[in-house]
């Protein structure tokens, strides 16, 4: 799963990152201890971002972080979906996200990961 998050307009990139790392990530790991991976990739604001054509653009799709969540199995993904359907869990996640995210801008994609290189050890 890939999630694209934008910070609230009243927060600096540093404040957003600090809240995510000090508050939201620990909450997520507490609520969903079965996650295989939970990587946060923060957009570098000190770099010029470029399109494939080489053309520079000012922002990186206007997001502050791309979060990668991985699951050991489809069953673990279904477990997270079921947990998020529980109002007690969903309300805690939403309330915490409202502290630092522009939730209206959030984009979540379910993806299938391929290994970086084919397995050449077989055969």
Tab-separated table of C-alpha atoms in Angstrom:
chain	number	residue	atom	x	y	z
A	1	UNK	CA	0.000	0.000	0.000
A	2	UNK	CA	1.272	3.463	-0.880
A	3	UNK	CA	-0.181	6.529	0.818
A	4	UNK	CA	0.527	10.106	-0.257
A	5	UNK	CA	0.071	12.588	2.590
A	6	UNK	CA	0.150	16.379	2.691
A	7	UNK	CA	0.752	18.386	5.846
A	8	UNK	CA	-1.792	20.789	7.269
A	9	UNK	CA	-1.269	24.308	5.890
A	10	UNK	CA	-0.402	25.687	9.332
A	11	UNK	CA	2.522	23.263	9.842
A	12	UNK	CA	6.054	23.458	8.506
A	13	UNK	CA	7.571	20.377	6.859
A	14	UNK	CA	9.676	19.908	9.995
A	15	UNK	CA	6.645	20.090	12.318
A	16	UNK	CA	4.771	17.633	10.097
A	17	UNK	CA	7.661	15.172	10.103
A	18	UNK	CA	8.190	15.478	13.849
A	19	UNK	CA	4.521	14.779	14.588
A	20	UNK	CA	4.419	11.845	12.194
A	21	UNK	CA	7.542	10.254	13.667
A	22	UNK	CA	6.901	11.035	17.355
A	23	UNK	CA	3.139	10.457	17.483
A	24	UNK	CA	1.449	8.939	14.442
A	25	UNK	CA	3.941	6.224	13.492
A	26	UNK	CA	4.078	4.843	17.059
A	27	UNK	CA	0.260	4.872	17.180
A	28	UNK	CA	0.049	2.992	13.873
A	29	UNK	CA	2.533	0.381	15.049
A	30	UNK	CA	0.614	-0.008	18.304
A	31	UNK	CA	-2.733	-0.452	16.539
A	32	UNK	CA	-1.403	-2.617	13.685
A	33	UNK	CA	1.532	-4.630	15.125
A	34	UNK	CA	1.258	-7.176	12.312
A	35	UNK	CA	2.499	-4.784	9.611
A	36	UNK	CA	5.494	-6.229	7.803
A	37	UNK	CA	6.873	-2.813	6.851
A	38	UNK	CA	6.014	0.825	7.543
A	39	UNK	CA	8.383	3.134	5.669
A	40	UNK	CA	7.968	6.909	5.474
A	41	UNK	CA	9.649	8.638	2.516
A	42	UNK	CA	9.781	12.401	3.055
A	43	UNK	CA	9.962	14.684	0.031
A	44	UNK	CA	13.239	16.610	-0.067
A	45	UNK	CA	12.393	20.296	-0.208
A	46	UNK	CA	16.038	21.215	-0.709
A	47	UNK	CA	16.144	19.560	-4.142
A	48	UNK	CA	14.769	20.492	-7.545
A	49	UNK	CA	12.375	17.817	-8.729
A	50	UNK	CA	12.240	16.925	-12.406
A	51	UNK	CA	9.831	15.296	-14.774
A	52	UNK	CA	11.047	12.454	-16.994
A	53	UNK	CA	11.518	15.048	-19.748
A	54	UNK	CA	14.030	16.857	-17.542
A	55	UNK	CA	11.718	19.813	-16.946
A	56	UNK	CA	11.993	21.104	-13.374
A	57	UNK	CA	8.934	21.713	-11.248
A	58	UNK	CA	8.628	23.410	-7.877
A	59	UNK	CA	6.834	20.805	-5.792
A	60	UNK	CA	6.817	17.040	-5.768
A	61	UNK	CA	3.125	16.562	-6.516
A	62	UNK	CA	2.386	18.725	-3.499
A	63	UNK	CA	2.837	15.904	-0.986
A	64	UNK	CA	5.128	15.808	2.008
A	65	UNK	CA	5.544	12.076	2.477
A	66	UNK	CA	4.937	8.853	0.610
A	67	UNK	CA	4.289	6.081	3.093
A	68	UNK	CA	4.844	2.442	2.159
A	69	UNK	CA	2.946	-0.144	4.189
A	70	UNK	CA	3.670	-3.790	3.464
A	71	UNK	CA	1.913	-6.920	4.638
A	72	UNK	CA	3.243	-10.455	4.994
A	73	UNK	CA	0.076	-11.852	3.436
A	74	UNK	CA	-3.295	-10.881	1.973
A	75	UNK	CA	-4.740	-12.051	5.292
A	76	UNK	CA	-2.822	-9.305	7.148
A	77	UNK	CA	-4.137	-6.705	4.707
A	78	UNK	CA	-7.688	-7.978	5.346
A	79	UNK	CA	-6.999	-7.760	9.073
A	80	UNK	CA	-6.041	-4.099	8.753
A	81	UNK	CA	-9.169	-3.420	6.708
A	82	UNK	CA	-11.287	-5.079	9.408
A	83	UNK	CA	-9.489	-3.155	12.159
A	84	UNK	CA	-10.092	0.147	10.317
A	85	UNK	CA	-13.794	-0.728	10.073
A	86	UNK	CA	-13.928	-0.807	13.890
A	87	UNK	CA	-15.100	2.695	14.918
A	88	UNK	CA	-12.884	2.710	18.018
A	89	UNK	CA	-9.727	2.147	15.939
A	90	UNK	CA	-10.778	4.251	12.945
A	91	UNK	CA	-11.682	7.204	15.189
A	92	UNK	CA	-8.267	7.107	16.886
A	93	UNK	CA	-6.462	7.061	13.530
A	94	UNK	CA	-8.597	9.841	12.047
A	95	UNK	CA	-8.311	12.052	15.142
A	96	UNK	CA	-4.542	11.704	15.113
A	97	UNK	CA	-4.267	12.353	11.371
A	98	UNK	CA	-6.249	15.570	11.804
A	99	UNK	CA	-3.490	16.831	14.096
A	100	UNK	CA	-0.976	17.053	11.263
A	101	UNK	CA	-2.400	15.988	7.879
A	102	UNK	CA	-4.601	17.578	5.251
A	103	UNK	CA	-6.812	14.478	5.092
A	104	UNK	CA	-8.735	15.755	2.044
A	105	UNK	CA	-5.525	15.509	-0.001
A	106	UNK	CA	-4.698	11.918	0.997
A	107	UNK	CA	-4.315	9.358	-1.781
A	108	UNK	CA	-4.017	5.646	-0.932
A	109	UNK	CA	-3.103	3.025	-3.534
A	110	UNK	CA	-3.080	-0.729	-3.145
A	111	UNK	CA	-0.150	-2.019	-5.168
A	112	UNK	CA	1.579	-5.321	-5.887
A	113	UNK	CA	5.291	-5.315	-5.255
A	114	UNK	CA	7.809	-7.070	-7.469
A	115	UNK	CA	11.334	-7.854	-6.263
A	116	UNK	CA	14.017	-5.461	-7.422
A	117	UNK	CA	15.727	-8.190	-9.440
A	118	UNK	CA	14.555	-11.605	-10.589
A	119	UNK	CA	15.658	-14.530	-8.451
A	120	UNK	CA	18.690	-15.915	-10.285
A	121	UNK	CA	19.506	-18.546	-7.653
A	122	UNK	CA	16.888	-21.056	-8.827
A	123	UNK	CA	17.735	-23.765	-11.299
